[in-house]
PDB file of N, CA and C in Angstrom:
ATOM      1  N   MET A  19     -24.003  -0.326   0.428  1.00  0.00           N
ATOM      2  CA  MET A  19     -23.055   0.297  -0.229  1.00  0.00           C
ATOM      3  C   MET A  19     -22.056  -0.138   0.643  1.00  0.00           C
ATOM      4  N   LEU A  20     -20.561  -0.339  -0.248  1.00  0.00           N
ATOM      5  CA  LEU A  20     -19.627  -0.726   0.669  1.00  0.00           C
ATOM      6  C   LEU A  20     -18.936   0.316   0.695  1.00  0.00           C
ATOM      7  N   ALA A  21     -17.975  -0.129   2.153  1.00  0.00           N
ATOM      8  CA  ALA A  21     -17.156   1.114   2.683  1.00  0.00           C
ATOM      9  C   ALA A  21     -15.733   0.868   2.299  1.00  0.00           C
ATOM     10  N   TRP A  22     -15.030   1.811   2.370  1.00  0.00           N
ATOM     11  CA  TRP A  22     -13.480   1.311   2.076  1.00  0.00           C
ATOM     12  C   TRP A  22     -13.238   0.161   2.637  1.00  0.00           C
ATOM     13  N   ILE A  23     -13.165  -0.343   4.016  1.00  0.00           N
ATOM     14  CA  ILE A  23     -12.428  -1.450   4.567  1.00  0.00           C
ATOM     15  C   ILE A  23     -13.479  -2.572   3.614  1.00  0.00           C
ATOM     16  N   ASP A  24     -14.393  -2.566   3.774  1.00  0.00           N
ATOM     17  CA  ASP A  24     -14.971  -3.932   2.709  1.00  0.00           C
ATOM     18  C   ASP A  24     -13.945  -4.017   1.270  1.00  0.00           C
ATOM     19  N   CYS A  25     -13.781  -2.882   1.069  1.00  0.00           N
ATOM     20  CA  CYS A  25     -13.565  -2.884  -0.792  1.00  0.00           C
ATOM     21  C   CYS A  25     -11.867  -3.317  -0.289  1.00  0.00           C
ATOM     22  N   LEU A  26     -11.353  -2.752   0.763  1.00  0.00           N
ATOM     23  CA  LEU A  26      -9.937  -3.475   0.726  1.00  0.00           C
ATOM     24  C   LEU A  26      -9.675  -4.664   1.242  1.00  0.00           C
ATOM     25  N   ALA A  27     -10.596  -5.276   2.017  1.00  0.00           N
ATOM     26  CA  ALA A  27     -10.554  -6.928   2.293  1.00  0.00           C
ATOM     27  C   ALA A  27     -11.060  -7.451   1.110  1.00  0.00           C
ATOM     28  N   PHE A  28     -11.549  -7.196  -0.170  1.00  0.00           N
ATOM     29  CA  PHE A  28     -11.315  -7.754  -0.914  1.00  0.00           C
ATOM     30  C   PHE A  28     -10.408  -8.232  -2.523  1.00  0.00           C
ATOM     31  N   SER A  29      -9.791  -7.075  -1.749  1.00  0.00           N
ATOM     32  CA  SER A  29      -8.265  -6.586  -2.347  1.00  0.00           C
ATOM     33  C   SER A  29      -7.293  -7.616  -2.291  1.00  0.00           C
ATOM     34  N   ASP A  30      -6.176  -7.707  -2.932  1.00  0.00           N
ATOM     35  CA  ASP A  30      -5.360  -8.634  -2.165  1.00  0.00           C
ATOM     36  C   ASP A  30      -4.006  -7.914  -2.113  1.00  0.00           C
ATOM     37  N   LEU A  31      -4.294  -6.566  -1.741  1.00  0.00           N
ATOM     38  CA  LEU A  31      -3.124  -5.139  -1.057  1.00  0.00           C
ATOM     39  C   LEU A  31      -3.251  -5.297   0.188  1.00  0.00           C
ATOM     40  N   THR A  32      -2.596  -4.524   0.917  1.00  0.00           N
ATOM     41  CA  THR A  32      -2.606  -3.832   2.261  1.00  0.00           C
ATOM     42  C   THR A  32      -3.137  -2.328   1.970  1.00  0.00           C
ATOM     43  N   ALA A  33      -3.566  -1.942   2.884  1.00  0.00           N
ATOM     44  CA  ALA A  33      -3.841   0.058   3.380  1.00  0.00           C
ATOM     45  C   ALA A  33      -2.442   0.529   2.897  1.00  0.00           C
ATOM     46  N   ASP A  34      -1.681   0.151   3.008  1.00  0.00           N
ATOM     47  CA  ASP A  34       0.220   0.720   3.095  1.00  0.00           C
ATOM     48  C   ASP A  34       0.354   0.787   1.797  1.00  0.00           C
ATOM     49  N   GLU A  35       0.019   0.060   1.132  1.00  0.00           N
ATOM     50  CA  GLU A  35       0.220  -0.593  -0.165  1.00  0.00           C
ATOM     51  C   GLU A  35      -0.429   0.443  -1.340  1.00  0.00           C
ATOM     52  N   ILE A  36      -1.898   0.299  -0.883  1.00  0.00           N
ATOM     53  CA  ILE A  36      -3.241   1.049  -1.780  1.00  0.00           C
ATOM     54  C   ILE A  36      -1.968   2.319  -1.435  1.00  0.00           C
ATOM     55  N   ARG A  37      -1.768   3.042  -0.514  1.00  0.00           N
ATOM     56  CA  ARG A  37      -1.526   4.425  -0.226  1.00  0.00           C
ATOM     57  C   ARG A  37      -0.162   4.772  -0.963  1.00  0.00           C
ATOM     58  N   ALA A  38       0.603   3.931  -1.297  1.00  0.00           N
ATOM     59  CA  ALA A  38       2.001   4.155  -1.987  1.00  0.00           C
ATOM     60  C   ALA A  38       1.915   4.205  -3.312  1.00  0.00           C
ATOM     61  N   ILE A  39       0.809   3.544  -3.660  1.00  0.00           N
ATOM     62  CA  ILE A  39       0.120   3.675  -5.509  1.00  0.00           C
ATOM     63  C   ILE A  39      -0.798   5.042  -5.258  1.00  0.00           C
ATOM     64  N   ALA A  40      -1.590   5.333  -4.016  1.00  0.00           N
ATOM     65  CA  ALA A  40      -2.181   6.320  -4.521  1.00  0.00           C
ATOM     66  C   ALA A  40      -1.381   7.830  -4.548  1.00  0.00           C
ATOM     67  N   ASP A  41      -0.120   7.641  -3.701  1.00  0.00           N
ATOM     68  CA  ASP A  41       0.943   9.319  -3.983  1.00  0.00           C
ATOM     69  C   ASP A  41       1.267   8.734  -5.079  1.00  0.00           C
ATOM     70  N   HIS A  42       1.718   7.526  -5.346  1.00  0.00           N
ATOM     71  CA  HIS A  42       2.585   7.692  -6.814  1.00  0.00           C
ATOM     72  C   HIS A  42       1.780   7.937  -8.191  1.00  0.00           C
ATOM     73  N   GLU A  43       0.615   7.512  -7.733  1.00  0.00           N
ATOM     74  CA  GLU A  43       0.047   7.999  -9.376  1.00  0.00           C
ATOM     75  C   GLU A  43      -1.118   9.031  -8.969  1.00  0.00           C
ATOM     76  N   ARG A  44      -1.024  10.059  -7.756  1.00  0.00           N
ATOM     77  CA  ARG A  44      -1.643  10.808  -7.723  1.00  0.00           C
ATOM     78  C   ARG A  44      -3.454  10.579  -7.518  1.00  0.00           C
ATOM     79  N   LEU A  45      -3.982   9.543  -7.105  1.00  0.00           N
ATOM     80  CA  LEU A  45      -5.219   9.211  -6.977  1.00  0.00           C
ATOM     81  C   LEU A  45      -5.576   9.286  -5.731  1.00  0.00           C
ATOM     82  N   SER A  46      -7.008   8.829  -5.509  1.00  0.00           N
ATOM     83  CA  SER A  46      -8.034   8.563  -4.187  1.00  0.00           C
ATOM     84  C   SER A  46      -7.581   7.294  -4.271  1.00  0.00           C
ATOM     85  N   GLN A  47      -7.763   6.963  -2.848  1.00  0.00           N
ATOM     86  CA  GLN A  47      -7.165   5.746  -2.408  1.00  0.00           C
ATOM     87  C   GLN A  47      -8.062   4.966  -2.857  1.00  0.00           C
ATOM     88  N   ILE A  48      -9.429   4.782  -3.166  1.00  0.00           N
ATOM     89  CA  ILE A  48     -10.221   3.813  -4.133  1.00  0.00           C
ATOM     90  C   ILE A  48      -9.792   3.723  -5.231  1.00  0.00           C
ATOM     91  N   ALA A  49      -9.394   4.725  -5.896  1.00  0.00           N
ATOM     92  CA  ALA A  49      -8.973   4.826  -7.504  1.00  0.00           C
ATOM     93  C   ALA A  49      -7.880   3.999  -7.266  1.00  0.00           C
ATOM     94  N   ALA A  50      -6.906   3.727  -6.236  1.00  0.00           N
ATOM     95  CA  ALA A  50      -5.549   2.923  -6.319  1.00  0.00           C
ATOM     96  C   ALA A  50      -5.748   2.144  -5.905  1.00  0.00           C
ATOM     97  N   LEU A  51      -6.852   1.563  -4.917  1.00  0.00           N
ATOM     98  CA  LEU A  51      -7.290   0.738  -4.818  1.00  0.00           C
ATOM     99  C   LEU A  51      -7.458  -0.121  -5.988  1.00  0.00           C
ATOM    100  N   GLU A  52      -8.767  -0.202  -6.648  1.00  0.00           N
ATOM    101  CA  GLU A  52      -9.156  -0.570  -7.952  1.00  0.00           C
ATOM    102  C   GLU A  52      -7.937  -0.756  -8.977  1.00  0.00           C
ATOM    103  N   LEU A  53      -7.060   0.355  -8.772  1.00  0.00           N
ATOM    104  CA  LEU A  53      -5.578   0.093  -9.758  1.00  0.00           C
ATOM    105  C   LEU A  53      -5.277  -1.026  -9.317  1.00  0.00           C
ATOM    106  N   GLY A  54      -4.572  -0.989  -7.960  1.00  0.00           N
ATOM    107  CA  GLY A  54      -3.560  -2.035  -7.551  1.00  0.00           C
ATOM    108  C   GLY A  54      -4.368  -3.476  -7.686  1.00  0.00           C
ATOM    109  N   ASN A  55      -5.468  -3.627  -6.994  1.00  0.00           N
ATOM    110  CA  ASN A  55      -6.403  -4.737  -7.263  1.00  0.00           C
ATOM    111  C   ASN A  55      -6.517  -5.336  -8.832  1.00  0.00           C
ATOM    112  N   TRP A  56      -6.519  -4.546  -9.747  1.00  0.00           N
ATOM    113  CA  TRP A  56      -6.321  -4.742 -11.177  1.00  0.00           C
ATOM    114  C   TRP A  56      -4.727  -5.217 -11.575  1.00  0.00           C
ATOM    115  N   LEU A  57      -3.774  -4.579 -11.261  1.00  0.00           N
ATOM    116  CA  LEU A  57      -2.515  -4.759 -11.630  1.00  0.00           C
ATOM    117  C   LEU A  57      -2.056  -5.871 -11.110  1.00  0.00           C
ATOM    118  N   ILE A  58      -2.684  -6.262  -9.750  1.00  0.00           N
ATOM    119  CA  ILE A  58      -1.800  -7.657  -8.885  1.00  0.00           C
ATOM    120  C   ILE A  58      -1.869  -8.327  -9.906  1.00  0.00           C
ATOM    121  N   HIS A  59      -3.104  -8.688 -10.625  1.00  0.00           N
ATOM    122  CA  HIS A  59      -3.479  -9.875 -11.216  1.00  0.00           C
ATOM    123  C   HIS A  59      -3.045 -10.234 -12.304  1.00  0.00           C
ATOM    124  N   LEU A  60      -2.108  -8.758 -12.999  1.00  0.00           N
ATOM    125  CA  LEU A  60      -1.569  -9.310 -13.796  1.00  0.00           C
ATOM    126  C   LEU A  60      -0.173 -10.060 -14.069  1.00  0.00           C
ATOM    127  N   PRO A  61       0.140 -10.678 -14.747  1.00  0.00           N
ATOM    128  CA  PRO A  61       1.575 -11.406 -14.796  1.00  0.00           C
ATOM    129  C   PRO A  61       2.257 -10.724 -14.790  1.00  0.00           C
ATOM    130  N   ASP A  62       2.866  -9.473 -14.946  1.00  0.00           N
ATOM    131  CA  ASP A  62       3.617  -8.821 -14.454  1.00  0.00           C
ATOM    132  C   ASP A  62       3.279  -7.757 -12.923  1.00  0.00           C
ATOM    133  N   GLY A  63       1.971  -8.244 -12.598  1.00  0.00           N
ATOM    134  CA  GLY A  63       1.563  -7.275 -11.687  1.00  0.00           C
ATOM    135  C   GLY A  63       2.665  -6.976 -10.380  1.00  0.00           C
ATOM    136  N   SER A  64       2.821  -8.001  -9.895  1.00  0.00           N
ATOM    137  CA  SER A  64       4.077  -8.054  -8.574  1.00  0.00           C
ATOM    138  C   SER A  64       5.206  -6.999  -8.905  1.00  0.00           C
ATOM    139  N   ARG A  65       5.758  -7.391  -9.779  1.00  0.00           N
ATOM    140  CA  ARG A  65       6.797  -6.678 -10.836  1.00  0.00           C
ATOM    141  C   ARG A  65       6.592  -5.018 -10.759  1.00  0.00           C
ATOM    142  N   ARG A  66       5.639  -4.876 -10.780  1.00  0.00           N
ATOM    143  CA  ARG A  66       5.463  -3.330 -11.443  1.00  0.00           C
ATOM    144  C   ARG A  66       4.743  -2.682 -10.395  1.00  0.00           C
ATOM    145  N   LEU A  67       3.978  -3.752  -9.559  1.00  0.00           N
ATOM    146  CA  LEU A  67       3.345  -2.741  -7.803  1.00  0.00           C
ATOM    147  C   LEU A  67       5.168  -2.218  -7.277  1.00  0.00           C
ATOM    148  N   LYS A  68       5.524  -3.696  -7.125  1.00  0.00           N
ATOM    149  CA  LYS A  68       6.674  -3.694  -6.654  1.00  0.00           C
ATOM    150  C   LYS A  68       8.070  -2.257  -6.324  1.00  0.00           C
ATOM    151  N   ARG A  69       7.470  -1.966  -7.849  1.00  0.00           N
ATOM    152  CA  ARG A  69       9.129  -0.755  -8.461  1.00  0.00           C
ATOM    153  C   ARG A  69       7.817   0.626  -8.430  1.00  0.00           C
ATOM    154  N   VAL A  70       6.201   0.722  -8.313  1.00  0.00           N
ATOM    155  CA  VAL A  70       5.742   1.593  -7.743  1.00  0.00           C
ATOM    156  C   VAL A  70       6.310   2.419  -6.313  1.00  0.00           C
ATOM    157  N   ILE A  71       6.290   1.154  -5.445  1.00  0.00           N
ATOM    158  CA  ILE A  71       6.631   1.258  -3.700  1.00  0.00           C
ATOM    159  C   ILE A  71       8.272   1.689  -3.871  1.00  0.00           C
ATOM    160  N   LEU A  72       9.037   1.371  -4.534  1.00  0.00           N
ATOM    161  CA  LEU A  72      10.272   1.554  -4.173  1.00  0.00           C
ATOM    162  C   LEU A  72      10.226   3.072  -4.745  1.00  0.00           C
ATOM    163  N   ASP A  73      10.000   3.549  -6.126  1.00  0.00           N
ATOM    164  CA  ASP A  73       9.519   4.801  -6.346  1.00  0.00           C
ATOM    165  C   ASP A  73       9.474   5.532  -4.980  1.00  0.00           C
ATOM    166  N   GLU A  74       8.128   5.340  -4.945  1.00  0.00           N
ATOM    167  CA  GLU A  74       7.784   6.329  -2.972  1.00  0.00           C
ATOM    168  C   GLU A  74       8.902   6.492  -2.457  1.00  0.00           C
ATOM    169  N   LEU A  75       9.428   4.940  -2.049  1.00  0.00           N
ATOM    170  CA  LEU A  75      10.535   5.273  -1.021  1.00  0.00           C
ATOM    171  C   LEU A  75      11.511   6.291  -1.477  1.00  0.00           C
ATOM    172  N   GLU A  76      12.505   5.628  -2.567  1.00  0.00           N
ATOM    173  CA  GLU A  76      13.489   6.757  -3.215  1.00  0.00           C
ATOM    174  C   GLU A  76      12.676   7.985  -3.059  1.00  0.00           C
ATOM    175  N   ALA A  77      11.571   8.745  -3.518  1.00  0.00           N
ATOM    176  CA  ALA A  77      11.290   9.906  -3.438  1.00  0.00           C
ATOM    177  C   ALA A  77      11.175  10.355  -1.899  1.00  0.00           C
ATOM    178  N   ALA A  78      10.752   9.513  -1.369  1.00  0.00           N
ATOM    179  CA  ALA A  78      10.407   9.887   0.522  1.00  0.00           C
ATOM    180  C   ALA A  78      11.922  10.055   0.952  1.00  0.00           C
ATOM    181  N   ILE A  79      13.073   9.611   0.745  1.00  0.00           N
ATOM    182  CA  ILE A  79      14.525   9.622   0.842  1.00  0.00           C
ATOM    183  C   ILE A  79      14.523  10.683  -0.021  1.00  0.00           C
ATOM    184  N   ALA A  80      14.825  10.773  -0.902  1.00  0.00           N
ATOM    185  CA  ALA A  80      15.049  12.195  -1.506  1.00  0.00           C
ATOM    186  C   ALA A  80      14.701  13.721  -0.752  1.00  0.00           C
ATOM    187  N   ARG A  81      13.579  13.180  -0.430  1.00  0.00           N
ATOM    188  CA  ARG A  81      12.880  14.831   0.339  1.00  0.00           C
ATOM    189  C   ARG A  81      13.102  14.767   2.088  1.00  0.00           C
ATOM    190  N   GLY A  82      14.206  13.360   1.995  1.00  0.00           N
ATOM    191  CA  GLY A  82      14.169  14.143   3.501  1.00  0.00           C
ATOM    192  C   GLY A  82      13.049  12.882   4.528  1.00  0.00           C
ATOM    193  N   ASP A  83      11.882  12.377   3.988  1.00  0.00           N
ATOM    194  CA  ASP A  83      11.194  12.113   5.167  1.00  0.00           C
ATOM    195  C   ASP A  83      11.122  10.797   5.093  1.00  0.00           C
ATOM    196  N   PHE A  84      12.480  11.059   6.470  1.00  0.00           N
ATOM    197  CA  PHE A  84      12.582   9.248   6.898  1.00  0.00           C
ATOM    198  C   PHE A  84      11.710   8.688   7.465  1.00  0.00           C
ATOM    199  N   ALA A  85      10.449   9.000   8.124  1.00  0.00           N
ATOM    200  CA  ALA A  85       9.694   8.006   8.704  1.00  0.00           C
ATOM    201  C   ALA A  85       8.612   7.749   7.452  1.00  0.00           C
ATOM    202  N   ARG A  86       8.619   8.343   6.606  1.00  0.00           N
ATOM    203  CA  ARG A  86       7.702   7.838   5.682  1.00  0.00           C
ATOM    204  C   ARG A  86       8.548   6.586   4.857  1.00  0.00           C
ATOM    205  N   ALA A  87       9.962   7.316   4.641  1.00  0.00           N
ATOM    206  CA  ALA A  87      10.960   5.963   4.437  1.00  0.00           C
ATOM    207  C   ALA A  87      10.355   4.469   4.780  1.00  0.00           C
ATOM    208  N   ALA A  88      10.692   4.841   6.028  1.00  0.00           N
ATOM    209  CA  ALA A  88      10.806   3.429   6.940  1.00  0.00           C
ATOM    210  C   ALA A  88       9.544   2.909   6.768  1.00  0.00           C
ATOM    211  N   GLU A  89       8.059   3.596   6.545  1.00  0.00           N
ATOM    212  CA  GLU A  89       7.296   3.056   6.319  1.00  0.00           C
ATOM    213  C   GLU A  89       7.204   2.388   5.097  1.00  0.00           C
ATOM    214  N   LEU A  90       7.683   2.710   4.095  1.00  0.00           N
ATOM    215  CA  LEU A  90       7.967   2.268   2.757  1.00  0.00           C
ATOM    216  C   LEU A  90       8.587   0.778   2.740  1.00  0.00           C
ATOM    217  N   ARG A  91       9.404   0.786   3.636  1.00  0.00           N
ATOM    218  CA  ARG A  91      10.689   0.236   3.615  1.00  0.00           C
ATOM    219  C   ARG A  91       9.936  -1.218   4.196  1.00  0.00           C
ATOM    220  N   ALA A  92       9.271  -0.990   5.300  1.00  0.00           N
ATOM    221  CA  ALA A  92       7.783  -2.301   6.318  1.00  0.00           C
ATOM    222  C   ALA A  92       6.978  -2.807   4.836  1.00  0.00           C
ATOM    223  N   THR A  93       6.521  -2.012   4.353  1.00  0.00           N
ATOM    224  CA  THR A  93       5.470  -2.212   3.222  1.00  0.00           C
ATOM    225  C   THR A  93       6.096  -2.666   2.194  1.00  0.00           C
ATOM    226  N   ILE A  94       7.795  -2.647   1.131  1.00  0.00           N
ATOM    227  CA  ILE A  94       8.006  -3.480   0.490  1.00  0.00           C
ATOM    228  C   ILE A  94       8.392  -4.907   0.718  1.00  0.00           C
ATOM    229  N   LYS A  95       9.125  -4.719   2.367  1.00  0.00           N
ATOM    230  CA  LYS A  95       9.251  -6.397   2.554  1.00  0.00           C
ATOM    231  C   LYS A  95       8.304  -7.143   2.730  1.00  0.00           C
ATOM    232  N   HIS A  96       6.974  -6.316   3.170  1.00  0.00           N
ATOM    233  CA  HIS A  96       5.827  -7.368   3.493  1.00  0.00           C
ATOM    234  C   HIS A  96       5.284  -7.575   2.001  1.00  0.00           C
ATOM    235  N   PHE A  97       5.569  -6.703   1.260  1.00  0.00           N
ATOM    236  CA  PHE A  97       5.094  -6.503  -0.200  1.00  0.00           C
ATOM    237  C   PHE A  97       5.698  -7.787  -0.716  1.00  0.00           C
ATOM    238  N   CYS A  98       6.878  -8.470  -0.488  1.00  0.00           N
ATOM    239  CA  CYS A  98       7.629  -9.265  -1.109  1.00  0.00           C
ATOM    240  C   CYS A  98       7.385 -10.713  -1.000  1.00  0.00           C
ATOM    241  N   ASP A  99       7.323 -10.231   0.799  1.00  0.00           N
ATOM    242  CA  ASP A  99       6.921 -11.696   1.258  1.00  0.00           C
ATOM    243  C   ASP A  99       5.586 -12.329   1.266  1.00  0.00           C
ATOM    244  N   THR A 100       4.502 -11.495   0.610  1.00  0.00           N
ATOM    245  CA  THR A 100       2.736 -11.526   0.823  1.00  0.00           C
ATOM    246  C   THR A 100       2.535 -12.123  -0.837  1.00  0.00           C
ATOM    247  N   HIS A 101       3.554 -11.639  -1.664  1.00  0.00           N
ATOM    248  CA  HIS A 101       3.466 -11.956  -3.114  1.00  0.00           C
ATOM    249  C   HIS A 101       4.398 -12.520  -3.909  1.00  0.00           C
ATOM    250  N   PRO A 102       4.863 -14.045  -3.423  1.00  0.00           N
ATOM    251  CA  PRO A 102       6.145 -14.460  -3.914  1.00  0.00           C
ATOM    252  C   PRO A 102       5.622 -14.970  -5.644  1.00  0.00           C
ATOM    253  N   GLU A 103       4.813 -14.713  -5.809  1.00  0.00           N
ATOM    254  CA  GLU A 103       4.489 -15.272  -7.375  1.00  0.00           C
ATOM    255  C   GLU A 103       5.408 -14.757  -8.345  1.00  0.00           C
ATOM    256  N   ASN A 104       5.827 -13.771  -8.070  1.00  0.00           N
ATOM    257  CA  ASN A 104       7.109 -13.098  -8.959  1.00  0.00           C
ATOM    258  C   ASN A 104       8.307 -12.860  -8.264  1.00  0.00           C
ATOM    259  N   GLN A 105       9.004 -14.176  -8.181  1.00  0.00           N
ATOM    260  CA  GLN A 105      10.193 -14.048  -7.347  1.00  0.00           C
ATOM    261  C   GLN A 105      11.576 -12.921  -7.547  1.00  0.00           C
ATOM    262  N   ALA A 106      11.303 -12.824  -8.853  1.00  0.00           N
ATOM    263  CA  ALA A 106      12.325 -11.380  -9.960  1.00  0.00           C
ATOM    264  C   ALA A 106      12.140 -10.392  -9.352  1.00  0.00           C
ATOM    265  N   ALA A 107      10.634 -10.103  -8.904  1.00  0.00           N
ATOM    266  CA  ALA A 107      10.255  -8.778  -7.940  1.00  0.00           C
ATOM    267  C   ALA A 107      11.165  -8.593  -6.683  1.00  0.00           C
ATOM    268  N   LYS A 108      11.779  -9.677  -6.487  1.00  0.00           N
ATOM    269  CA  LYS A 108      12.590  -9.228  -5.372  1.00  0.00           C
ATOM    270  C   LYS A 108      14.116  -8.396  -5.261  1.00  0.00           C
ATOM    271  N   THR A 109      14.299  -8.698  -6.301  1.00  0.00           N
ATOM    272  CA  THR A 109      15.530  -8.543  -6.596  1.00  0.00           C
ATOM    273  C   THR A 109      16.129  -7.294  -7.362  1.00  0.00           C
ATOM    274  N   GLY A 110      15.002  -6.250  -7.374  1.00  0.00           N
ATOM    275  CA  GLY A 110      14.692  -5.176  -8.042  1.00  0.00           C
ATOM    276  C   GLY A 110      14.951  -4.176  -9.284  1.00  0.00           C
TER     277      GLY A 110
END
């Protein structure tokens, strides 16, 4: 049986990126991992996942959760740095 950490190791995403997907889509962590790993392999997947993370960042700022916003800023930077296959995704 695979544990969460095993599944995460097989994906092309980080735990923080998965959390943003889970929060955005209101999914469990494992369902978000599956969705994110599927999306990242689509031609426009980087752009779509970047938008998910940015949506969560905007929501955190709107509700005054600046600690979460800081985490999401780091998450989006790391995502853009590690998924350069879609350079247009960096422009917002």
